mmCIF file of N, CA, C and O in Angstrom:
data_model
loop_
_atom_site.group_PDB
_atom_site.id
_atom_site.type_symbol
_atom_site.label_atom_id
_atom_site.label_comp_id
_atom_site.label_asym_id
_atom_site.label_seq_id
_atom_site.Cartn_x
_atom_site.Cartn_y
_atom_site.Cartn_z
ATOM 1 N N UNK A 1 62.291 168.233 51.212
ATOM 2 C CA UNK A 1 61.868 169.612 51.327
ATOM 3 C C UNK A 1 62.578 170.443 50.254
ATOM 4 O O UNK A 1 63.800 170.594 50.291
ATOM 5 N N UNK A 2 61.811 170.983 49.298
ATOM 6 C CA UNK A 2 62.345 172.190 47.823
ATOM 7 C C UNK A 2 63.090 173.281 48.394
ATOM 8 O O UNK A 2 63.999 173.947 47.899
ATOM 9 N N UNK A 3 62.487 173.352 49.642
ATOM 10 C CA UNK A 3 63.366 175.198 50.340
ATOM 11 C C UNK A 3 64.514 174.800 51.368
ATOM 12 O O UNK A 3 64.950 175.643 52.153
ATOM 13 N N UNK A 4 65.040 173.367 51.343
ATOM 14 C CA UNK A 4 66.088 173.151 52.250
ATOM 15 C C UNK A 4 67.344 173.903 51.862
ATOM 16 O O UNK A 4 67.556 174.254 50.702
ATOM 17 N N UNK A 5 68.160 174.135 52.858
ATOM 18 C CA UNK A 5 69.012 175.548 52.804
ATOM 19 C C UNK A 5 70.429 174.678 52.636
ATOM 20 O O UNK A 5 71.480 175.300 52.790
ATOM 21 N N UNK A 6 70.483 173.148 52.302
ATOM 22 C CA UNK A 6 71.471 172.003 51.851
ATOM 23 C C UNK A 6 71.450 172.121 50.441
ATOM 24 O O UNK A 6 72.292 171.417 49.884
ATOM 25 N N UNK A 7 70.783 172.761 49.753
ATOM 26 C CA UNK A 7 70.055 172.703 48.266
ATOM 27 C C UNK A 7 71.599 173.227 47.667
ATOM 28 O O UNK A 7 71.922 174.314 48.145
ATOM 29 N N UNK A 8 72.406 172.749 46.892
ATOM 30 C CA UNK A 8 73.696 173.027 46.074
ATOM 31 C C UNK A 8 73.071 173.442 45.178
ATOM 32 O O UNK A 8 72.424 172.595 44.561
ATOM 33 N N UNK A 9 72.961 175.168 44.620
ATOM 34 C CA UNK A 9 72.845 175.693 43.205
ATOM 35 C C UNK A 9 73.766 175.272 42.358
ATOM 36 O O UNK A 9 73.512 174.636 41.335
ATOM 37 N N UNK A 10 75.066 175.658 42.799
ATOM 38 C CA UNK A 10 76.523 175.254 41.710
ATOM 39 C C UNK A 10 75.690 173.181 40.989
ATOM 40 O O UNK A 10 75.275 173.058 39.837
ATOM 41 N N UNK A 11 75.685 172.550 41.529
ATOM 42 C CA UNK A 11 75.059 171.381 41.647
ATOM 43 C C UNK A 11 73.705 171.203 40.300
ATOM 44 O O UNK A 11 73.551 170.647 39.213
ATOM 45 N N UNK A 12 73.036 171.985 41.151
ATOM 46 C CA UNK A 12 71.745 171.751 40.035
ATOM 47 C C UNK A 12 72.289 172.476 38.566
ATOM 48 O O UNK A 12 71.924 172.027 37.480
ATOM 49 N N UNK A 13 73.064 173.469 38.668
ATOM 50 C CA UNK A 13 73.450 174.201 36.962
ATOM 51 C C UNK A 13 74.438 173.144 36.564
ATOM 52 O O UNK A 13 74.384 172.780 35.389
ATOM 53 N N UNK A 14 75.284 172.620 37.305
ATOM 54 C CA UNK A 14 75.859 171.671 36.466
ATOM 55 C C UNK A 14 75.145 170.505 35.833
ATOM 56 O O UNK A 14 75.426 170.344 34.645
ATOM 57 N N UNK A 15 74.447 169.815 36.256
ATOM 58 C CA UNK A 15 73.387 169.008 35.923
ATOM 59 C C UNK A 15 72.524 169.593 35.190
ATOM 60 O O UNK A 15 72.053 168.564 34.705
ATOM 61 N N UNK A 16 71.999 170.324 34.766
ATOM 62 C CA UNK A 16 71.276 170.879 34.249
ATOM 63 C C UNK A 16 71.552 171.541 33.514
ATOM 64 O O UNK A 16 70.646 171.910 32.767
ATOM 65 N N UNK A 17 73.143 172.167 33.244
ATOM 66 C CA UNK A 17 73.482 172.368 32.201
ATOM 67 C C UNK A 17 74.266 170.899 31.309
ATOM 68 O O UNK A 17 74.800 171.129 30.224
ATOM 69 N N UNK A 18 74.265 170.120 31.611
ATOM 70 C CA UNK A 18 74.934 168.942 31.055
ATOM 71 C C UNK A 18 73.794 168.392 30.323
ATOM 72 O O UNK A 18 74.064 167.671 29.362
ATOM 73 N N UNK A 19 72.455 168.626 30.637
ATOM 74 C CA UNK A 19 71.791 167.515 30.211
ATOM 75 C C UNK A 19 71.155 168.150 29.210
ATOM 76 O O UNK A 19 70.537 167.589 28.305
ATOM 77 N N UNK A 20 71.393 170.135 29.456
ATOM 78 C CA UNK A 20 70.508 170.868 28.450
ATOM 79 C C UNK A 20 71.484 171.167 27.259
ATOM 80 O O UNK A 20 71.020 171.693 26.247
ATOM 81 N N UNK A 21 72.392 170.954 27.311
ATOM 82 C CA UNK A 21 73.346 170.752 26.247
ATOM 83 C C UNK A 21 73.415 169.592 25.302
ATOM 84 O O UNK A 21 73.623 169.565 24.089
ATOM 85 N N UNK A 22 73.193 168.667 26.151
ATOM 86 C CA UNK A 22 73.145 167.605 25.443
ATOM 87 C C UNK A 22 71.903 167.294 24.296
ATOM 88 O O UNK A 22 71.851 166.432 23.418
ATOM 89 N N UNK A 23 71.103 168.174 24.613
ATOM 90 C CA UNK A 23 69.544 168.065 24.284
ATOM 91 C C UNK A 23 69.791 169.308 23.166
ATOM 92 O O UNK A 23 69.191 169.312 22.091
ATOM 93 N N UNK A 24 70.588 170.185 23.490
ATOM 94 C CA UNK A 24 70.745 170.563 22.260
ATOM 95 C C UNK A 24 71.336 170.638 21.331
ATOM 96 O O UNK A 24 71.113 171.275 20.301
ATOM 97 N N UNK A 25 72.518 169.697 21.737
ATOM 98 C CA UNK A 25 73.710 169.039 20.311
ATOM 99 C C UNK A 25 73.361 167.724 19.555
ATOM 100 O O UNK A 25 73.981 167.169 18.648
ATOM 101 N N UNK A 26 71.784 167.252 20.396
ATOM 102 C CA UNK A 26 72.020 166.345 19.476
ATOM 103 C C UNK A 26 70.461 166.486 18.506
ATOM 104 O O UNK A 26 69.993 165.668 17.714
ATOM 105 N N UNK A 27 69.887 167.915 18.951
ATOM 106 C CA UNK A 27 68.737 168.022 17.833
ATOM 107 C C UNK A 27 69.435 169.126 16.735
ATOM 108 O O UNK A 27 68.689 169.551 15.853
ATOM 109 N N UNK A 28 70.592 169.515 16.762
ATOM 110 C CA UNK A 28 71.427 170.417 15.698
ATOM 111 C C UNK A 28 72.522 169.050 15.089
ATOM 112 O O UNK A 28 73.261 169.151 14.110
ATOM 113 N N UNK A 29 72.449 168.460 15.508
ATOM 114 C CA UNK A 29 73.249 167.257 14.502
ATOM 115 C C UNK A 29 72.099 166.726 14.046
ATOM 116 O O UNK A 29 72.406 166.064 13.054
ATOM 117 N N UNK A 30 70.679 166.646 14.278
ATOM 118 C CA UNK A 30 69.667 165.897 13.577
ATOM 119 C C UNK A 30 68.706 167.019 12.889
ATOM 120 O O UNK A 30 67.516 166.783 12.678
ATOM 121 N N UNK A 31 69.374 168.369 12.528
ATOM 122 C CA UNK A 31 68.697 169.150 12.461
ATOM 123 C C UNK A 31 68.211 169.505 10.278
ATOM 124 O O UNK A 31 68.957 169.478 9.300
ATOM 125 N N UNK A 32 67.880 169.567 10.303
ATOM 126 C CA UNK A 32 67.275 169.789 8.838
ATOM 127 C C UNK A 32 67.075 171.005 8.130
ATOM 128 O O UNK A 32 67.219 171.210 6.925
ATOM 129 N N UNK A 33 66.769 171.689 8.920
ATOM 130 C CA UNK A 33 66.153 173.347 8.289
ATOM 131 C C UNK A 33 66.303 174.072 9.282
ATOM 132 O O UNK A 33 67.180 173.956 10.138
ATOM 133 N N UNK A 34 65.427 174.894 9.225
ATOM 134 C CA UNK A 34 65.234 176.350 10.542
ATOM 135 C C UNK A 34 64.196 175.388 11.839
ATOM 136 O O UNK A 34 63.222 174.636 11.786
ATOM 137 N N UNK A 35 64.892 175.828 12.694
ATOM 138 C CA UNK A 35 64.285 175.653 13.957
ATOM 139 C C UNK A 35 63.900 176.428 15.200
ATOM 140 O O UNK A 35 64.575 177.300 15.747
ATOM 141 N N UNK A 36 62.400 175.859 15.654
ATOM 142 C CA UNK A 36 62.289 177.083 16.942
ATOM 143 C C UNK A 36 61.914 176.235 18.044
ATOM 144 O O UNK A 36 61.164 175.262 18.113
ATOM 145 N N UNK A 37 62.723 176.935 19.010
ATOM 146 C CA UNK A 37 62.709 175.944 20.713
ATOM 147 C C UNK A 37 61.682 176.305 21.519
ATOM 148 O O UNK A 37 61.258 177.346 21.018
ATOM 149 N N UNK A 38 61.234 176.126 22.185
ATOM 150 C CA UNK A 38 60.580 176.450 23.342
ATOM 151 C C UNK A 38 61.227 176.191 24.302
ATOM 152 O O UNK A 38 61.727 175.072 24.195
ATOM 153 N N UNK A 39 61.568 176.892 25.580
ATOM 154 C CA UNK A 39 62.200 176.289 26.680
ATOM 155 C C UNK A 39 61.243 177.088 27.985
ATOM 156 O O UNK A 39 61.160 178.262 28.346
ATOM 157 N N UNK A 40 60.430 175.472 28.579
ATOM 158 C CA UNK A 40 59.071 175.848 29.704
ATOM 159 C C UNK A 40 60.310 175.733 31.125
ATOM 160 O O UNK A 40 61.060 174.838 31.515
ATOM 161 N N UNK A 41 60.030 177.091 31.562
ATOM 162 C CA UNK A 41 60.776 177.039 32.746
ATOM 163 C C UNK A 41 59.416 176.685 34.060
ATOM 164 O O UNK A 41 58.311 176.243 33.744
ATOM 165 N N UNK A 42 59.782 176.961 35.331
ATOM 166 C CA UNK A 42 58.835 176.410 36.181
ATOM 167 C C UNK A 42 59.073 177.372 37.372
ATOM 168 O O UNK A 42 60.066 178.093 37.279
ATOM 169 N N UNK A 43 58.350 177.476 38.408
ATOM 170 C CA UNK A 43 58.733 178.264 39.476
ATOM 171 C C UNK A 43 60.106 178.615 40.282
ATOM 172 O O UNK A 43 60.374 179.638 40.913
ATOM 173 N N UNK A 44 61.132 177.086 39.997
ATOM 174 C CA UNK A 44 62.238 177.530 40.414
ATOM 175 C C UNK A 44 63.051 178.468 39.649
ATOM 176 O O UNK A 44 64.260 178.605 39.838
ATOM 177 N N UNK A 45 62.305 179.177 38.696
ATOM 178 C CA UNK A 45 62.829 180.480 37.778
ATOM 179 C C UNK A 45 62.761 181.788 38.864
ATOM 180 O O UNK A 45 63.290 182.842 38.514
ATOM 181 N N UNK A 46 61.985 181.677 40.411
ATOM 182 C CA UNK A 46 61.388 182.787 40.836
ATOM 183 C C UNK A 46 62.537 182.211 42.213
ATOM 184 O O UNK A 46 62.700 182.914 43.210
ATOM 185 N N UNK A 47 63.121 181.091 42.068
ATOM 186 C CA UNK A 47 63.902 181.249 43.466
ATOM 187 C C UNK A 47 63.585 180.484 44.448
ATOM 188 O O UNK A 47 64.381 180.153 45.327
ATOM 189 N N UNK A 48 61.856 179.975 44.363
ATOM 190 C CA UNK A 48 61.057 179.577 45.350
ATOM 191 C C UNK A 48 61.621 178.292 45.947
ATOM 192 O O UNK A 48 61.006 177.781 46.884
ATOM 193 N N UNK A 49 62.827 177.678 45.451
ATOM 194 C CA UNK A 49 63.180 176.295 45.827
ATOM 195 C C UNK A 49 64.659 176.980 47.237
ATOM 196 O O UNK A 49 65.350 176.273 47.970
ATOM 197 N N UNK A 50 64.655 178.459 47.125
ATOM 198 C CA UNK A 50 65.175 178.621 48.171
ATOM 199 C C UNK A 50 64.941 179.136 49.392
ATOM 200 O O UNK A 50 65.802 179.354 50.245
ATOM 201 N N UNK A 51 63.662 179.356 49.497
ATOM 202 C CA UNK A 51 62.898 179.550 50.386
ATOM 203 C C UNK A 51 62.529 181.619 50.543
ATOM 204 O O UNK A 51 62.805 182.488 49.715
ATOM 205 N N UNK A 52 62.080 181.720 51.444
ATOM 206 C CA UNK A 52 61.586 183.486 51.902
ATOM 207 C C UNK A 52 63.005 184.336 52.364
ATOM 208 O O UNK A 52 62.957 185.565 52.424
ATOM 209 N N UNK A 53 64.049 183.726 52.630
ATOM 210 C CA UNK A 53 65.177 184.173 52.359
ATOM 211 C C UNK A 53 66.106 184.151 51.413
ATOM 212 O O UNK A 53 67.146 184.728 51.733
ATOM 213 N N UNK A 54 66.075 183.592 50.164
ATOM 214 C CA UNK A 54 67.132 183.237 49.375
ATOM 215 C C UNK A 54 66.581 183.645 48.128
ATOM 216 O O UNK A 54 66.284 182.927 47.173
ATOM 217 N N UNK A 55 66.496 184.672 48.226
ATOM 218 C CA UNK A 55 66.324 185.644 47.072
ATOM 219 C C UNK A 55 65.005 185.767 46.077
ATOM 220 O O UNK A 55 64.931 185.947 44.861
ATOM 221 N N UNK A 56 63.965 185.589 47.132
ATOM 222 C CA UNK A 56 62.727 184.914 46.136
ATOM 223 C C UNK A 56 62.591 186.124 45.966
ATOM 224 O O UNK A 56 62.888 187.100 46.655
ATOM 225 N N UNK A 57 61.769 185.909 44.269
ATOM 226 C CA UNK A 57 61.532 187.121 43.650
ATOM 227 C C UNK A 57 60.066 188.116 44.042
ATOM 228 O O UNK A 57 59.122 187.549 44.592
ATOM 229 N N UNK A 58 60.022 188.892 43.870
ATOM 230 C CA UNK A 58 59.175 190.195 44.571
ATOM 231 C C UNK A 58 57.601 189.487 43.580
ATOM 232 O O UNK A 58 57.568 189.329 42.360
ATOM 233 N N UNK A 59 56.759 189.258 44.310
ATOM 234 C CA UNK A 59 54.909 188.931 44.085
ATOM 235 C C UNK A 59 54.359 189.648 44.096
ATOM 236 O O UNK A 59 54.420 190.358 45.100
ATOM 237 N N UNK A 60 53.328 190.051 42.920
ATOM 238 C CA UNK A 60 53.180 189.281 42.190
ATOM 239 C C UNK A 60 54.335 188.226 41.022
ATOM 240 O O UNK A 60 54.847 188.881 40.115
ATOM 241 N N UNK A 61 54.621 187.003 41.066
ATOM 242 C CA UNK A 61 55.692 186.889 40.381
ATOM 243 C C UNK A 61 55.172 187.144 38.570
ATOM 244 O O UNK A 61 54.133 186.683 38.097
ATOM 245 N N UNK A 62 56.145 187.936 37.844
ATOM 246 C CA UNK A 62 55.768 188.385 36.785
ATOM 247 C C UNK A 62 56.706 187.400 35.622
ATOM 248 O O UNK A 62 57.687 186.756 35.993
ATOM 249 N N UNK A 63 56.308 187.412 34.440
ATOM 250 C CA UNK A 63 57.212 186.702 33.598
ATOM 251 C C UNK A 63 58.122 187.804 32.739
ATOM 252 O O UNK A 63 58.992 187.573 31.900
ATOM 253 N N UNK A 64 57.646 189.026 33.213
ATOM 254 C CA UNK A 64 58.391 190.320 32.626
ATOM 255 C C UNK A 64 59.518 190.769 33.606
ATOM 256 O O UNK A 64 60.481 191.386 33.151
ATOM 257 N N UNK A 65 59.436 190.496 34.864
ATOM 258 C CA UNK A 65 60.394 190.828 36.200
ATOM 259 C C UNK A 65 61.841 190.968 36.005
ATOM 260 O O UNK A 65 61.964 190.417 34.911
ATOM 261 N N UNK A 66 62.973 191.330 36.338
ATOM 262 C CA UNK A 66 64.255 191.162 36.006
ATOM 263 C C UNK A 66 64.204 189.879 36.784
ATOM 264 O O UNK A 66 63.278 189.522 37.512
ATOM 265 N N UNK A 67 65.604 189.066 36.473
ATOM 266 C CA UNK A 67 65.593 188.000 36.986
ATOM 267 C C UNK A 67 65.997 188.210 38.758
ATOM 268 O O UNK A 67 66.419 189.321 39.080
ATOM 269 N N UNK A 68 65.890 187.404 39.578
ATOM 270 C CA UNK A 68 65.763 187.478 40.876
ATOM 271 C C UNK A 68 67.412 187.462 40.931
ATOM 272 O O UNK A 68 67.960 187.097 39.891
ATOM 273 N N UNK A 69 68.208 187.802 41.983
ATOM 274 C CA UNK A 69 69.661 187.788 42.637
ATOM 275 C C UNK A 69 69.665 186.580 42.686
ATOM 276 O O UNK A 69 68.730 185.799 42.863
ATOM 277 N N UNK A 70 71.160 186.331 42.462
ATOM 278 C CA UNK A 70 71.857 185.132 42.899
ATOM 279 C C UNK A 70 71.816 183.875 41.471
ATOM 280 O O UNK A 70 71.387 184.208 40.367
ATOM 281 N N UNK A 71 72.340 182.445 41.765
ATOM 282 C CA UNK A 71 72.195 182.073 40.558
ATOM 283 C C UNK A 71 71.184 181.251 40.645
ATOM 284 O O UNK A 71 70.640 181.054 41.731
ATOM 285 N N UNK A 72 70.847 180.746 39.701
ATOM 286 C CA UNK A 72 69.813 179.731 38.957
ATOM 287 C C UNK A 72 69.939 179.056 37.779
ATOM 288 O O UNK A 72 70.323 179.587 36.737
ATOM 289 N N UNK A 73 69.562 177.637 37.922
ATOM 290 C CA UNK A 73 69.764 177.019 36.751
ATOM 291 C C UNK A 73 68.727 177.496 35.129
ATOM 292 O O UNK A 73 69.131 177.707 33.985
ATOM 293 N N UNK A 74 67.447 177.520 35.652
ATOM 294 C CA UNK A 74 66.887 178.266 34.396
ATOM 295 C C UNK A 74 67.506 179.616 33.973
ATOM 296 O O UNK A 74 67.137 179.968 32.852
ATOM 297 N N UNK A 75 68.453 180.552 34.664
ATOM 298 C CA UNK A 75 69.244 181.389 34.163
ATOM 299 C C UNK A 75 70.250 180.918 33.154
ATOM 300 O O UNK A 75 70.344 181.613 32.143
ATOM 301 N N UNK A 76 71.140 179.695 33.265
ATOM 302 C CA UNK A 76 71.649 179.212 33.029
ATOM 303 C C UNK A 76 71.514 178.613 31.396
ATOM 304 O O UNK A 76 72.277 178.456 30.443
ATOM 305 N N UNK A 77 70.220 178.410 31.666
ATOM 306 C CA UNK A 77 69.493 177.159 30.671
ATOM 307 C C UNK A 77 68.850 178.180 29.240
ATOM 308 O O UNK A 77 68.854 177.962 28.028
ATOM 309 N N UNK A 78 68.348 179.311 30.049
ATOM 310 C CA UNK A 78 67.783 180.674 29.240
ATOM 311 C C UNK A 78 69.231 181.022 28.423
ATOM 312 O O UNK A 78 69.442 180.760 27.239
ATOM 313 N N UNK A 79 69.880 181.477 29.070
ATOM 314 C CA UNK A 79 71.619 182.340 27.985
ATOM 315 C C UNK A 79 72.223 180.888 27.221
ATOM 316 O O UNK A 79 72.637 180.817 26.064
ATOM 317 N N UNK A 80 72.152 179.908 28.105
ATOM 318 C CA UNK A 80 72.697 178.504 26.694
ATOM 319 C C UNK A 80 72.085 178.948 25.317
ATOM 320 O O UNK A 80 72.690 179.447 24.368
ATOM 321 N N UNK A 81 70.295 178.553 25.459
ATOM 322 C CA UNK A 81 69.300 178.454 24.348
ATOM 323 C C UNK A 81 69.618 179.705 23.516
ATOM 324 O O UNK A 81 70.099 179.640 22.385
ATOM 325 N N UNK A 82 69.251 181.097 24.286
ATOM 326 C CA UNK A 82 69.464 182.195 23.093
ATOM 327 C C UNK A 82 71.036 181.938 22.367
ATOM 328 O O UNK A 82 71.207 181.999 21.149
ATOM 329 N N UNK A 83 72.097 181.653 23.327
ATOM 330 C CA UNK A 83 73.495 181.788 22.649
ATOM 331 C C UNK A 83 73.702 180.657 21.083
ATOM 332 O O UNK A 83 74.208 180.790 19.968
ATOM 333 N N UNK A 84 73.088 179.732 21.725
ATOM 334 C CA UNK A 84 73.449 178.247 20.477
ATOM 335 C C UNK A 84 71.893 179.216 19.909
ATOM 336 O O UNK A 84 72.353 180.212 19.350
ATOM 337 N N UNK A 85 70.917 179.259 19.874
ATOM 338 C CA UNK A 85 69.740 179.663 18.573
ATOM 339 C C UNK A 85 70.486 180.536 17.854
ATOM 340 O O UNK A 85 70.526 180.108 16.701
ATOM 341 N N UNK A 86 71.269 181.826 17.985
ATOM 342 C CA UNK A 86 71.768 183.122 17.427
ATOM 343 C C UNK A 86 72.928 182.547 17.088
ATOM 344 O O UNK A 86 72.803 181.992 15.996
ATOM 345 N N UNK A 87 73.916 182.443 17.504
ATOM 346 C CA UNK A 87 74.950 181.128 16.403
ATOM 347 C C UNK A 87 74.421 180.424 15.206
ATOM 348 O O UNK A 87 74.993 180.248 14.130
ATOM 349 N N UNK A 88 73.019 179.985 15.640
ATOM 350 C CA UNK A 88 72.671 178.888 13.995
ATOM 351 C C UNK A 88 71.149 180.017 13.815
ATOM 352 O O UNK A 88 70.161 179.295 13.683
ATOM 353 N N UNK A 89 70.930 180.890 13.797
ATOM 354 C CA UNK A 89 69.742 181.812 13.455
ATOM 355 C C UNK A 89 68.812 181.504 13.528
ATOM 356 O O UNK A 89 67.903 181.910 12.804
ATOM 357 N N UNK A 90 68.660 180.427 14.693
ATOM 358 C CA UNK A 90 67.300 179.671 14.536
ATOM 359 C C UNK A 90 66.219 180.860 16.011
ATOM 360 O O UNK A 90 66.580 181.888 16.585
ATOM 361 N N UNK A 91 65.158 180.216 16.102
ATOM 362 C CA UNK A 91 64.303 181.133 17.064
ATOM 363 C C UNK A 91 64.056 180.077 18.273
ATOM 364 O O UNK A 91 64.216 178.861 18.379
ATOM 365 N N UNK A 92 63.661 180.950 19.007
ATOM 366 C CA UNK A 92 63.364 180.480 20.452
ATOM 367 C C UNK A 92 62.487 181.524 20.933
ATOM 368 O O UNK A 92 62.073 182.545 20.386
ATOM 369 N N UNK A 93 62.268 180.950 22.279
ATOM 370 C CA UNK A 93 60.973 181.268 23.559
ATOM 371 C C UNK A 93 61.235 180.813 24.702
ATOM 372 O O UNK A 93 61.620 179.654 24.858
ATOM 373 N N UNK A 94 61.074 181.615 25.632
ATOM 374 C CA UNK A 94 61.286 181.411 26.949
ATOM 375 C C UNK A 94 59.942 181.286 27.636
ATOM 376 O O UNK A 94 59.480 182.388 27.931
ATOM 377 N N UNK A 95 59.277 180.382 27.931
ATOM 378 C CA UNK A 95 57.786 180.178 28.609
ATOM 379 C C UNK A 95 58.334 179.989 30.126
ATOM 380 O O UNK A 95 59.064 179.098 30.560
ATOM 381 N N UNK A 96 57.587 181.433 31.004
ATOM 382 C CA UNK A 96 57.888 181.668 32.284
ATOM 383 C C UNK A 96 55.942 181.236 32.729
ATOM 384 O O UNK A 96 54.891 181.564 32.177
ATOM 385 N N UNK A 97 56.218 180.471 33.832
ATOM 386 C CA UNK A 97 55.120 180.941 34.614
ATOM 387 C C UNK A 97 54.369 181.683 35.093
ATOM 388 O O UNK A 97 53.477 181.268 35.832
#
């Protein structure tokens, strides 16, 4: 069950920041020129993996919305990408649902 209330956030950002790091130190060590990322986030950007209490974000869900309370790993994954792109001047995109 996605909305079980056992669900470790601290958990999923660590994992998910380990693996999105990794994904991006090793295309800037293989990197050549200017580069632009895309990073496709998915509904658990809106909270929905914590159910009608845990901070789901206000519906219609918008891709313009402030981000919902509390943490999240695509929060996480979003401030990595812009921080390492603007360090090496490269571009990026955030594709919200």
């Amino acid at each position: 069950d996605v909305c079980s209330s056992d669900l470790d956030e601290d958990e999923l950002i660590a994992v998910n920041q380990k693996l999105f790091q990794g994904g991006l130190d090793a295309v800037s060590a293989l990197a050549s020129g200017p580069l632009s990322f895309v990073l496709q986030t998915g509904y658990k950007r809106y909270n929905v993996h914590r159910g009608w209490n845990g901070g789901l974000s206000d519906i219609p869900y918008r891709e313009d919305a402030p981000r919902p309370p509390g943490k999240n790993f695509y929060f996480v994954q979003e401030d990595m990408l812009k921080e390492y792109c603007e360090k090496r001047e490269w571009q990026w995109n955030i594709v919200v649902p």
